[in-house]
């Protein structure tokens, strides 16, 4: 990543030299969130944020951490079931947005006879199968190629915590995200977390105290933007209170 | 004096901004893209809803008029076709007005308009709603002078400035897009075309960066403390601060 981020405003035209320099000339340029292509050769921004480029993937996008989650195909999200119709569950990804559909048969091992019974307000970890501006998003809990759930499915127990979209991306990015608090806590207590790209974090710690402590710790790391040292200190404090 | 802005401070709204300038303080909140009511739904575009709430009392035709102006201007910069059949809801609450506002003898809604435009833009930036360009707006007041027909134009005057320069011949509100195009003009009073033209040029100078400038700002940009030369640069400083705040985890220890 570049040392100094290029800050862009909506409508800025990205100059040619700020775009990624591909190692493989044949690879097409990929535009991520916040960028649009105005034919023939103009690339303009649509949101305010920092321009990030990846030479290896020949991709450019705008990094931002505000606003509402916009569904994108392939994202892992925690959906809340609202209603169940004949074939589908209608679920919410974010409040007050059109419902996403989750077919009854999109669960591992589900058939017409054995379909999962999910009551309203239950949580499901799902992948967005398709999302576009012209249709409501579609969710799935199975990998279409293998038919296995790969960890997706209904979430039981635990509690959901709200985190920022940037924090969700960091948690899913692994070591690049710089979140070390989970490893530090995990050395002493056992818990299970699920991260949804829609700014939801599901924590199941077996008991209420652990669940709350882990969830609140992650929220604190998010709000105060704690670095490695700060996270270590916080983890010690949390573990002492347990 | 450059306006002060605070971004993303309301945690329930998708985007929010508080803007303070010349005694005006406005809180803006944006929710969107959210589900739109069936009767407001547009098949290929997002619906934009603007609510202006006055400092005291409930909304009146004056606020409705401001809402219409804001709605038309903001719709031209929001990429409504990227988020069809959704609603972008903008709520602007006037928190405080300068004490001398009523005494200046100028249409009060024109005095408020540039501030409302800036607040809504900042809230839209905070909500990361796709925009085609940014917007800057300024108020130009032209006082009458005894010698010539009209005096030197005042650029975004405070209420006290207006009171001192009384009587004011005409006031103009201009809004420019990021690529220096005129988005909105509201004028009030007696003026000739030459006067309007001069006011427009003055406004453009106050709003937009000079032609030929580099589109992207590097690290060499001045940070807070130093006064921004024009509103476009001020906007960049605000956004730079937002990005720094979002990415502070990268430099935190």
Tab-separated table of C-alpha atoms in Angstrom:
chain	number	residue	atom	x	y	z
A	1	UNK	CA	0.000	0.000	0.000
A	2	UNK	CA	1.214	3.478	-0.811
A	3	UNK	CA	2.599	5.482	2.081
A	4	UNK	CA	0.390	8.482	1.409
A	5	UNK	CA	-3.162	7.801	0.431
A	6	UNK	CA	-4.614	9.862	-2.383
A	7	UNK	CA	-7.745	11.538	-1.093
A	8	UNK	CA	-10.457	11.880	-3.694
A	9	UNK	CA	-13.740	13.745	-3.890
A	10	UNK	CA	-16.723	12.634	-5.977
A	11	UNK	CA	-16.288	13.611	-9.598
A	12	UNK	CA	-12.489	13.617	-9.530
A	13	UNK	CA	-10.935	12.160	-12.628
A	14	UNK	CA	-8.233	9.641	-11.853
A	15	UNK	CA	-5.131	10.474	-13.902
A	16	UNK	CA	-3.460	7.718	-15.873
A	17	UNK	CA	-0.391	7.583	-13.641
A	18	UNK	CA	-2.464	7.043	-10.487
A	19	UNK	CA	-4.034	3.887	-11.918
A	20	UNK	CA	-2.394	0.542	-11.139
A	21	UNK	CA	0.463	-0.508	-13.343
A	22	UNK	CA	-0.272	-4.094	-14.305
A	23	UNK	CA	2.544	-6.612	-14.416
A	24	UNK	CA	0.588	-8.667	-16.868
A	25	UNK	CA	-0.369	-6.398	-19.738
A	26	UNK	CA	-3.287	-8.551	-20.826
A	27	UNK	CA	-5.171	-8.327	-17.544
A	28	UNK	CA	-8.140	-5.987	-17.731
A	29	UNK	CA	-8.398	-3.141	-15.255
A	30	UNK	CA	-10.869	-3.891	-12.456
A	31	UNK	CA	-12.770	-1.036	-10.867
A	32	UNK	CA	-13.972	-1.526	-7.315
A	33	UNK	CA	-16.441	0.421	-5.203
A	34	UNK	CA	-16.523	4.159	-5.710
A	35	UNK	CA	-15.149	4.262	-9.228
A	36	UNK	CA	-16.984	4.454	-12.520
A	37	UNK	CA	-15.897	4.329	-16.084
A	38	UNK	CA	-17.104	7.045	-18.395
A	39	UNK	CA	-16.421	5.896	-21.946
A	40	UNK	CA	-14.034	6.131	-23.670
A	41	UNK	CA	-11.149	6.504	-21.207
A	42	UNK	CA	-12.237	8.566	-18.225
A	43	UNK	CA	-12.288	6.992	-14.782
A	44	UNK	CA	-14.104	9.115	-12.223
A	45	UNK	CA	-14.863	8.697	-8.542
A	46	UNK	CA	-18.351	8.679	-7.073
A	47	UNK	CA	-17.623	8.821	-3.347
A	48	UNK	CA	-15.136	10.518	-1.071
A	49	UNK	CA	-12.329	8.409	0.335
A	50	UNK	CA	-8.817	7.175	-0.264
A	51	UNK	CA	-7.770	5.744	-3.614
A	52	UNK	CA	-6.212	2.287	-3.292
A	53	UNK	CA	-4.599	0.399	-6.144
A	54	UNK	CA	-3.397	-3.167	-6.451
A	55	UNK	CA	-0.818	-3.740	-9.177
A	56	UNK	CA	-0.959	-7.524	-8.953
A	57	UNK	CA	-4.703	-7.727	-9.568
A	58	UNK	CA	-4.708	-4.595	-11.735
A	59	UNK	CA	-7.503	-3.230	-9.584
A	60	UNK	CA	-8.384	0.153	-8.127
A	61	UNK	CA	-11.006	1.080	-5.588
A	62	UNK	CA	-11.935	3.741	-3.080
A	63	UNK	CA	-11.517	2.890	0.563
A	64	UNK	CA	-14.193	4.378	2.811
A	65	UNK	CA	-15.785	3.497	6.087
A	66	UNK	CA	-19.151	5.183	6.292
A	67	UNK	CA	-22.614	4.869	4.930
A	68	UNK	CA	-24.925	1.951	4.445
A	69	UNK	CA	-23.949	-1.533	3.295
A	70	UNK	CA	-24.633	-2.094	-0.398
A	71	UNK	CA	-24.970	-5.785	-1.291
A	72	UNK	CA	-22.362	-7.150	-3.676
A	73	UNK	CA	-22.271	-10.670	-5.106
A	74	UNK	CA	-19.934	-12.971	-3.195
A	75	UNK	CA	-20.074	-11.118	0.122
A	76	UNK	CA	-20.609	-13.064	3.331
A	77	UNK	CA	-23.384	-11.474	5.372
A	78	UNK	CA	-25.450	-12.127	8.472
A	79	UNK	CA	-29.084	-11.918	7.397
A	80	UNK	CA	-32.114	-11.594	9.657
A	81	UNK	CA	-35.137	-13.651	8.635
A	82	UNK	CA	-38.277	-11.568	8.339
A	83	UNK	CA	-40.947	-13.784	6.803
A	84	UNK	CA	-41.196	-17.128	5.135
A	85	UNK	CA	-43.103	-17.514	1.874
A	86	UNK	CA	-43.817	-20.622	-0.175
A	87	UNK	CA	-40.345	-21.003	-1.614
A	88	UNK	CA	-38.179	-18.399	0.060
A	89	UNK	CA	-37.281	-16.676	3.261
A	90	UNK	CA	-37.356	-12.900	3.091
A	91	UNK	CA	-34.415	-11.532	5.040
A	92	UNK	CA	-32.972	-8.156	5.928
A	93	UNK	CA	-29.321	-7.295	5.426
A	94	UNK	CA	-29.675	-3.745	6.722
A	95	UNK	CA	-32.751	-2.104	8.229
A	96	UNK	CA	-35.247	-0.372	5.926
A	97	UNK	CA	-33.934	-1.852	2.711
A	98	UNK	CA	-35.782	-4.129	0.300
A	99	UNK	CA	-35.740	-7.716	1.563
A	100	UNK	CA	-33.224	-10.226	0.217
A	101	UNK	CA	-34.505	-13.664	-0.744
A	102	UNK	CA	-33.063	-16.892	0.601
A	103	UNK	CA	-34.556	-20.004	-1.043
A	104	UNK	CA	-35.684	-22.768	1.332
A	105	UNK	CA	-33.626	-25.228	-0.690
A	106	UNK	CA	-30.384	-23.209	-0.495
A	107	UNK	CA	-29.273	-24.998	2.674
A	108	UNK	CA	-26.998	-27.993	2.952
A	109	UNK	CA	-28.949	-31.212	2.552
A	110	UNK	CA	-32.280	-29.445	2.201
A	111	UNK	CA	-34.938	-31.158	0.128
A	112	UNK	CA	-38.630	-30.499	-0.418
A	113	UNK	CA	-39.375	-32.724	2.572
A	114	UNK	CA	-36.606	-31.593	4.921
A	115	UNK	CA	-36.401	-27.848	4.699
A	116	UNK	CA	-35.118	-25.774	7.591
A	117	UNK	CA	-37.710	-24.216	9.845
A	118	UNK	CA	-36.580	-20.695	10.676
A	119	UNK	CA	-38.755	-18.379	12.727
A	120	UNK	CA	-38.789	-14.624	12.116
A	121	UNK	CA	-35.778	-12.768	13.588
A	122	UNK	CA	-33.493	-15.797	13.464
A	123	UNK	CA	-30.050	-15.220	12.001
A	124	UNK	CA	-28.467	-16.867	8.989
A	125	UNK	CA	-24.879	-16.657	7.793
A	126	UNK	CA	-25.157	-16.560	4.034
A	127	UNK	CA	-23.345	-15.639	0.856
A	128	UNK	CA	-24.839	-13.163	-1.589
A	129	UNK	CA	-25.455	-15.168	-4.758
A	130	UNK	CA	-26.521	-12.262	-6.909
A	131	UNK	CA	-27.004	-8.577	-6.359
A	132	UNK	CA	-27.674	-5.864	-8.834
A	133	UNK	CA	-29.344	-2.534	-8.912
A	134	UNK	CA	-32.253	-3.947	-10.901
A	135	UNK	CA	-33.205	-6.820	-8.619
A	136	UNK	CA	-33.367	-7.627	-4.951
A	137	UNK	CA	-30.335	-9.512	-3.644
A	138	UNK	CA	-30.409	-13.303	-3.531
A	139	UNK	CA	-28.718	-15.275	-0.782
A	140	UNK	CA	-27.490	-18.839	-0.555
A	141	UNK	CA	-26.092	-21.014	2.204
A	142	UNK	CA	-24.445	-23.659	0.018
A	143	UNK	CA	-21.505	-23.663	-2.328
A	144	UNK	CA	-23.101	-24.336	-5.727
A	145	UNK	CA	-20.180	-26.476	-6.947
A	146	UNK	CA	-19.931	-28.831	-3.961
A	147	UNK	CA	-23.367	-28.632	-2.366
A	148	UNK	CA	-21.684	-28.267	1.044
A	149	UNK	CA	-22.443	-25.470	3.467
A	150	UNK	CA	-18.785	-24.380	4.015
A	151	UNK	CA	-19.676	-22.930	7.400
A	152	UNK	CA	-22.778	-21.117	6.211
A	153	UNK	CA	-26.206	-21.679	7.720
A	154	UNK	CA	-28.403	-20.700	10.660
A	155	UNK	CA	-26.620	-19.096	13.629
A	156	UNK	CA	-27.675	-20.430	17.005
A	157	UNK	CA	-27.118	-18.920	20.439
A	158	UNK	CA	-24.850	-15.975	21.035
A	159	UNK	CA	-25.543	-12.369	20.224
A	160	UNK	CA	-25.118	-9.915	17.385
A	161	UNK	CA	-23.000	-6.781	17.737
A	162	UNK	CA	-22.959	-3.849	15.356
A	163	UNK	CA	-19.562	-2.950	13.954
A	164	UNK	CA	-18.519	-0.516	11.237
A	165	UNK	CA	-18.281	-1.759	7.663
A	166	UNK	CA	-14.541	-1.087	7.667
A	167	UNK	CA	-14.102	-3.209	10.805
A	168	UNK	CA	-16.016	-6.075	9.167
A	169	UNK	CA	-13.697	-5.872	6.153
A	170	UNK	CA	-10.668	-5.835	8.448
A	171	UNK	CA	-11.859	-8.880	10.383
A	172	UNK	CA	-12.430	-10.781	7.157
A	173	UNK	CA	-9.071	-9.703	5.713
A	174	UNK	CA	-7.179	-11.786	8.289
A	175	UNK	CA	-3.690	-10.651	9.267
A	176	UNK	CA	-3.792	-7.675	6.862
A	177	UNK	CA	-6.648	-6.185	8.854
A	178	UNK	CA	-4.493	-5.768	11.927
A	179	UNK	CA	-7.047	-7.115	14.417
A	180	UNK	CA	-5.113	-9.113	16.977
A	181	UNK	CA	-7.541	-8.945	19.886
A	182	UNK	CA	-9.321	-12.169	18.903
A	183	UNK	CA	-6.120	-14.228	19.064
A	184	UNK	CA	-5.201	-12.598	22.371
A	185	UNK	CA	-8.601	-13.390	23.872
A	186	UNK	CA	-8.719	-16.832	22.291
A	187	UNK	CA	-5.641	-17.946	24.222
A	188	UNK	CA	-7.625	-17.911	27.450
A	189	UNK	CA	-11.323	-18.267	26.581
A	190	UNK	CA	-13.152	-20.189	23.914
A	191	UNK	CA	-15.641	-18.485	21.667
A	192	UNK	CA	-16.948	-18.529	18.127
A	193	UNK	CA	-17.363	-15.446	15.976
A	194	UNK	CA	-19.036	-14.877	12.640
A	195	UNK	CA	-18.397	-11.712	10.661
A	196	UNK	CA	-20.935	-10.360	8.190
A	197	UNK	CA	-19.876	-7.768	5.658
A	198	UNK	CA	-23.072	-5.865	6.429
A	199	UNK	CA	-21.552	-4.614	9.685
A	200	UNK	CA	-22.704	-7.456	11.908
A	201	UNK	CA	-20.629	-9.539	14.268
A	202	UNK	CA	-22.102	-12.640	15.852
A	203	UNK	CA	-20.359	-13.885	18.978
A	204	UNK	CA	-21.098	-17.129	20.770
A	205	UNK	CA	-19.009	-17.550	23.886
A	206	UNK	CA	-20.950	-20.356	25.522
A	207	UNK	CA	-22.049	-18.105	28.360
A	208	UNK	CA	-23.403	-14.566	28.489
A	209	UNK	CA	-20.361	-13.060	30.185
A	210	UNK	CA	-17.858	-14.265	27.592
A	211	UNK	CA	-20.141	-13.359	24.690
A	212	UNK	CA	-20.582	-9.808	25.925
A	213	UNK	CA	-16.907	-9.357	26.785
A	214	UNK	CA	-15.702	-10.493	23.349
A	215	UNK	CA	-18.305	-8.501	21.428
A	216	UNK	CA	-17.706	-5.321	23.431
A	217	UNK	CA	-13.938	-5.702	23.041
A	218	UNK	CA	-14.214	-5.878	19.249
A	219	UNK	CA	-16.540	-2.873	19.256
A	220	UNK	CA	-14.056	-0.945	21.352
A	221	UNK	CA	-11.200	-1.777	18.983
A	222	UNK	CA	-13.423	-0.503	16.174
A	223	UNK	CA	-14.516	2.748	17.813
A	224	UNK	CA	-11.168	3.773	19.243
A	225	UNK	CA	-9.092	2.443	16.313
A	226	UNK	CA	-6.723	0.668	18.664
A	227	UNK	CA	-3.344	-0.459	17.358
A	228	UNK	CA	-1.495	-3.648	18.256
A	229	UNK	CA	-0.373	-2.348	21.667
A	230	UNK	CA	-3.768	-0.944	22.576
A	231	UNK	CA	-5.470	-4.205	21.628
A	232	UNK	CA	-3.073	-6.185	23.795
A	233	UNK	CA	-3.808	-3.941	26.758
A	234	UNK	CA	-7.539	-4.204	26.165
A	235	UNK	CA	-7.340	-7.995	25.924
A	236	UNK	CA	-5.534	-8.150	29.265
A	237	UNK	CA	-8.183	-5.951	30.857
A	238	UNK	CA	-11.028	-8.013	29.412
A	239	UNK	CA	-9.481	-11.320	30.471
A	240	UNK	CA	-8.956	-10.030	34.008
A	241	UNK	CA	-12.656	-9.155	34.288
A	242	UNK	CA	-13.793	-12.598	33.198
B	1	UNK	CA	-13.431	32.604	8.048
B	2	UNK	CA	-13.668	29.075	6.739
B	3	UNK	CA	-16.722	27.031	7.781
B	4	UNK	CA	-16.375	24.354	10.426
B	5	UNK	CA	-17.611	20.842	9.716
B	6	UNK	CA	-18.060	17.733	11.811
B	7	UNK	CA	-18.777	14.515	9.920
B	8	UNK	CA	-20.470	11.199	10.825
B	9	UNK	CA	-21.268	12.073	14.423
B	10	UNK	CA	-24.855	10.754	14.557
B	11	UNK	CA	-24.579	7.009	14.954
B	12	UNK	CA	-28.146	6.090	13.985
B	13	UNK	CA	-28.071	7.840	10.607
B	14	UNK	CA	-26.153	6.494	7.633
B	15	UNK	CA	-24.399	9.800	7.207
B	16	UNK	CA	-24.419	13.046	9.118
B	17	UNK	CA	-22.694	16.395	9.337
B	18	UNK	CA	-22.828	19.481	11.489
B	19	UNK	CA	-21.817	22.661	9.772
B	20	UNK	CA	-21.074	25.983	11.470
B	21	UNK	CA	-20.364	29.199	9.619
B	22	UNK	CA	-21.002	32.881	10.328
B	23	UNK	CA	-23.340	32.141	13.216
B	24	UNK	CA	-25.362	29.570	11.291
B	25	UNK	CA	-25.309	26.038	12.663
B	26	UNK	CA	-27.059	23.226	10.807
B	27	UNK	CA	-27.230	19.497	11.484
B	28	UNK	CA	-27.696	17.320	8.423
B	29	UNK	CA	-28.504	13.613	8.349
B	30	UNK	CA	-28.761	11.324	5.345
B	31	UNK	CA	-30.378	7.910	5.241
B	32	UNK	CA	-30.005	5.920	2.112
B	33	UNK	CA	-30.292	4.046	-0.080
B	34	UNK	CA	-33.372	2.734	1.745
B	35	UNK	CA	-36.730	1.328	0.732
B	36	UNK	CA	-39.000	3.828	-0.951
B	37	UNK	CA	-42.738	4.134	-0.561
B	38	UNK	CA	-44.557	2.631	-3.497
B	39	UNK	CA	-46.172	5.900	-4.599
B	40	UNK	CA	-42.795	7.741	-4.595
B	41	UNK	CA	-40.931	4.961	-6.383
B	42	UNK	CA	-39.266	5.839	-9.684
B	43	UNK	CA	-38.495	2.829	-11.888
B	44	UNK	CA	-35.075	3.954	-13.041
B	45	UNK	CA	-33.979	6.543	-10.539
B	46	UNK	CA	-33.555	7.060	-6.832
B	47	UNK	CA	-36.039	9.296	-5.085
B	48	UNK	CA	-34.509	12.190	-3.199
B	49	UNK	CA	-36.368	13.559	-0.210
B	50	UNK	CA	-35.263	16.759	1.485
B	51	UNK	CA	-36.651	17.901	4.826
B	52	UNK	CA	-35.712	21.296	6.205
B	53	UNK	CA	-36.589	21.962	9.823
B	54	UNK	CA	-36.403	25.544	11.057
B	55	UNK	CA	-34.664	26.609	14.263
B	56	UNK	CA	-37.999	27.294	15.928
B	57	UNK	CA	-41.498	26.074	15.178
B	58	UNK	CA	-42.659	23.816	12.400
B	59	UNK	CA	-41.932	24.078	8.689
B	60	UNK	CA	-43.698	26.754	6.672
B	61	UNK	CA	-43.886	27.601	2.951
B	62	UNK	CA	-40.448	29.198	3.340
B	63	UNK	CA	-38.974	25.813	4.231
B	64	UNK	CA	-40.945	24.134	1.427
B	65	UNK	CA	-39.391	26.588	-1.021
B	66	UNK	CA	-35.887	25.846	0.282
B	67	UNK	CA	-36.614	22.122	0.064
B	68	UNK	CA	-37.579	22.469	-3.602
B	69	UNK	CA	-34.405	24.373	-4.415
B	70	UNK	CA	-32.240	21.865	-2.550
B	71	UNK	CA	-34.044	18.902	-4.063
B	72	UNK	CA	-33.492	20.095	-7.616
B	73	UNK	CA	-29.850	20.961	-7.022
B	74	UNK	CA	-28.976	17.767	-5.150
B	75	UNK	CA	-30.747	15.567	-7.659
B	76	UNK	CA	-28.419	16.886	-10.321
B	77	UNK	CA	-25.324	15.776	-8.397
B	78	UNK	CA	-26.560	12.466	-6.934
B	79	UNK	CA	-26.088	9.570	-9.353
B	80	UNK	CA	-29.731	8.592	-9.061
B	81	UNK	CA	-29.534	6.035	-11.843
B	82	UNK	CA	-26.945	3.959	-10.001
B	83	UNK	CA	-29.367	3.263	-7.134
B	84	UNK	CA	-32.798	2.957	-8.783
B	85	UNK	CA	-36.020	2.382	-6.807
B	86	UNK	CA	-34.480	3.537	-3.562
B	87	UNK	CA	-34.860	6.571	-1.371
B	88	UNK	CA	-32.198	9.019	-0.265
B	89	UNK	CA	-33.592	10.947	2.650
B	90	UNK	CA	-31.886	14.178	3.654
B	91	UNK	CA	-32.950	15.914	6.852
B	92	UNK	CA	-31.564	19.320	7.719
B	93	UNK	CA	-32.185	20.806	11.122
B	94	UNK	CA	-31.286	24.459	11.590
B	95	UNK	CA	-29.791	24.670	15.051
B	96	UNK	CA	-28.954	28.324	15.389
B	97	UNK	CA	-29.110	31.513	13.371
B	98	UNK	CA	-27.147	34.721	13.949
B	99	UNK	CA	-28.981	37.242	16.105
B	100	UNK	CA	-28.844	40.033	13.536
B	101	UNK	CA	-30.317	37.833	10.791
B	102	UNK	CA	-33.719	39.503	10.636
B	103	UNK	CA	-32.379	43.036	10.845
B	104	UNK	CA	-30.250	42.873	7.707
B	105	UNK	CA	-33.212	43.550	5.478
B	106	UNK	CA	-32.390	40.651	3.156
B	107	UNK	CA	-34.516	37.668	2.291
B	108	UNK	CA	-33.613	35.265	5.148
B	109	UNK	CA	-34.048	32.088	3.114
B	110	UNK	CA	-31.383	33.247	0.658
B	111	UNK	CA	-28.961	33.812	3.535
B	112	UNK	CA	-29.586	30.258	4.720
B	113	UNK	CA	-29.439	28.532	1.328
B	114	UNK	CA	-25.624	28.211	0.856
B	115	UNK	CA	-25.265	26.792	4.345
B	116	UNK	CA	-28.027	24.253	3.735
B	117	UNK	CA	-26.376	23.205	0.477
B	118	UNK	CA	-23.014	22.692	2.158
B	119	UNK	CA	-24.527	20.750	5.039
B	120	UNK	CA	-26.416	18.423	2.731
B	121	UNK	CA	-23.328	17.823	0.597
B	122	UNK	CA	-21.212	16.982	3.644
B	123	UNK	CA	-23.894	14.629	4.941
B	124	UNK	CA	-24.099	12.954	1.515
B	125	UNK	CA	-20.315	12.519	1.482
B	126	UNK	CA	-20.519	11.050	4.958
B	127	UNK	CA	-23.215	8.596	3.841
B	128	UNK	CA	-21.107	7.598	0.785
B	129	UNK	CA	-24.020	8.131	-1.573
B	130	UNK	CA	-22.707	7.971	-5.160
B	131	UNK	CA	-22.333	11.510	-6.476
B	132	UNK	CA	-21.360	12.691	-9.927
B	133	UNK	CA	-19.575	15.742	-8.591
B	134	UNK	CA	-19.246	17.953	-5.540
B	135	UNK	CA	-20.869	21.293	-4.956
B	136	UNK	CA	-19.825	24.598	-3.425
B	137	UNK	CA	-22.062	27.544	-2.840
B	138	UNK	CA	-21.647	31.160	-1.838
B	139	UNK	CA	-23.740	34.221	-1.073
B	140	UNK	CA	-22.877	37.506	-2.759
B	141	UNK	CA	-24.419	40.719	-1.456
B	142	UNK	CA	-24.243	43.938	-3.411
B	143	UNK	CA	-24.717	47.040	-1.293
B	144	UNK	CA	-25.844	50.300	-2.820
B	145	UNK	CA	-23.325	53.098	-2.586
B	146	UNK	CA	-23.904	56.848	-2.963
B	147	UNK	CA	-21.285	57.338	-5.696
B	148	UNK	CA	-22.066	54.678	-8.251
B	149	UNK	CA	-25.089	52.506	-8.814
B	150	UNK	CA	-23.765	49.619	-6.755
B	151	UNK	CA	-20.885	49.058	-4.365
B	152	UNK	CA	-18.249	46.352	-4.253
B	153	UNK	CA	-19.767	42.886	-3.787
B	154	UNK	CA	-19.525	41.264	-0.359
B	155	UNK	CA	-18.543	37.582	-0.485
B	156	UNK	CA	-20.386	35.379	2.045
B	157	UNK	CA	-20.932	38.296	4.438
B	158	UNK	CA	-21.807	37.762	8.080
B	159	UNK	CA	-25.056	39.149	9.392
B	160	UNK	CA	-23.160	42.026	11.002
B	161	UNK	CA	-21.467	42.841	7.678
B	162	UNK	CA	-24.870	43.039	6.033
B	163	UNK	CA	-26.212	45.252	8.788
B	164	UNK	CA	-23.274	47.619	8.396
B	165	UNK	CA	-23.537	47.699	4.609
B	166	UNK	CA	-27.243	48.503	4.671
B	167	UNK	CA	-29.080	49.188	2.408
B	168	UNK	CA	-28.362	46.073	0.324
B	169	UNK	CA	-29.340	46.440	-3.326
B	170	UNK	CA	-29.340	42.784	-4.251
B	171	UNK	CA	-28.260	39.380	-2.976
B	172	UNK	CA	-27.287	36.403	-5.107
B	173	UNK	CA	-26.720	32.779	-4.196
B	174	UNK	CA	-24.570	30.754	-6.573
B	175	UNK	CA	-23.746	27.073	-6.432
B	176	UNK	CA	-21.035	25.550	-8.580
B	177	UNK	CA	-20.268	21.915	-9.290
B	178	UNK	CA	-16.786	20.464	-8.894
B	179	UNK	CA	-16.104	21.046	-12.595
B	180	UNK	CA	-16.977	24.748	-12.319
B	181	UNK	CA	-20.443	24.595	-13.826
B	182	UNK	CA	-23.201	26.761	-12.425
B	183	UNK	CA	-25.741	24.555	-10.667
B	184	UNK	CA	-28.003	27.036	-8.938
B	185	UNK	CA	-28.621	30.740	-8.985
B	186	UNK	CA	-31.130	32.570	-6.826
B	187	UNK	CA	-31.148	36.334	-6.888
B	188	UNK	CA	-33.191	38.905	-5.055
B	189	UNK	CA	-33.294	42.693	-5.364
B	190	UNK	CA	-32.619	45.240	-8.099
B	191	UNK	CA	-29.663	44.585	-10.367
B	192	UNK	CA	-28.551	44.855	-13.967
B	193	UNK	CA	-27.045	42.067	-15.994
B	194	UNK	CA	-23.538	43.555	-15.613
B	195	UNK	CA	-23.881	43.511	-11.846
B	196	UNK	CA	-25.081	39.896	-11.947
B	197	UNK	CA	-22.200	38.966	-14.204
B	198	UNK	CA	-19.679	40.514	-11.842
B	199	UNK	CA	-21.305	38.777	-8.872
B	200	UNK	CA	-21.164	35.467	-10.712
B	201	UNK	CA	-17.467	35.884	-11.442
B	202	UNK	CA	-16.744	36.786	-7.817
B	203	UNK	CA	-18.677	33.739	-6.680
B	204	UNK	CA	-16.807	31.459	-9.040
B	205	UNK	CA	-13.534	32.721	-7.629
B	206	UNK	CA	-14.690	32.008	-4.086
B	207	UNK	CA	-16.037	28.539	-4.913
B	208	UNK	CA	-13.856	26.855	-7.480
B	209	UNK	CA	-10.194	26.113	-7.785
B	210	UNK	CA	-8.339	27.698	-10.664
B	211	UNK	CA	-8.266	25.990	-14.024
B	212	UNK	CA	-5.246	23.846	-14.748
B	213	UNK	CA	-4.853	22.740	-11.144
B	214	UNK	CA	-4.101	19.090	-10.551
B	215	UNK	CA	-7.249	17.116	-9.936
B	216	UNK	CA	-5.824	15.087	-7.109
B	217	UNK	CA	-4.322	16.519	-3.975
B	218	UNK	CA	-1.073	15.020	-2.804
B	219	UNK	CA	0.528	15.012	0.618
B	220	UNK	CA	1.736	18.600	0.200
B	221	UNK	CA	-1.738	19.971	0.839
B	222	UNK	CA	-2.029	22.376	3.749
B	223	UNK	CA	-3.838	21.009	6.780
B	224	UNK	CA	-6.151	22.778	9.216
B	225	UNK	CA	-5.020	25.986	10.793
B	226	UNK	CA	-4.160	27.675	7.548
B	227	UNK	CA	-7.159	29.263	5.963
B	228	UNK	CA	-8.312	27.637	2.749
B	229	UNK	CA	-8.175	29.868	-0.259
B	230	UNK	CA	-11.517	28.760	-1.648
B	231	UNK	CA	-14.403	26.503	-0.760
B	232	UNK	CA	-13.314	23.625	-2.981
B	233	UNK	CA	-10.026	23.424	-1.111
B	234	UNK	CA	-11.842	23.661	2.188
B	235	UNK	CA	-13.954	20.685	1.100
B	236	UNK	CA	-10.817	18.696	0.342
B	237	UNK	CA	-9.402	19.440	3.767
B	238	UNK	CA	-12.646	18.227	5.357
B	239	UNK	CA	-12.583	14.995	3.344
B	240	UNK	CA	-8.886	14.475	4.074
B	241	UNK	CA	-9.674	14.710	7.778
B	242	UNK	CA	-12.489	12.174	7.342
B	243	UNK	CA	-10.161	9.727	5.573
B	244	UNK	CA	-7.477	10.200	8.226
B	245	UNK	CA	-10.031	9.522	10.942
B	246	UNK	CA	-11.196	6.348	9.200
B	247	UNK	CA	-7.690	5.041	8.623
B	248	UNK	CA	-6.181	5.953	11.973
B	249	UNK	CA	-6.087	2.257	12.913
B	250	UNK	CA	-3.325	1.831	10.349
B	251	UNK	CA	-1.017	4.188	12.216
B	252	UNK	CA	-2.218	3.448	15.749
B	253	UNK	CA	0.044	1.594	18.147
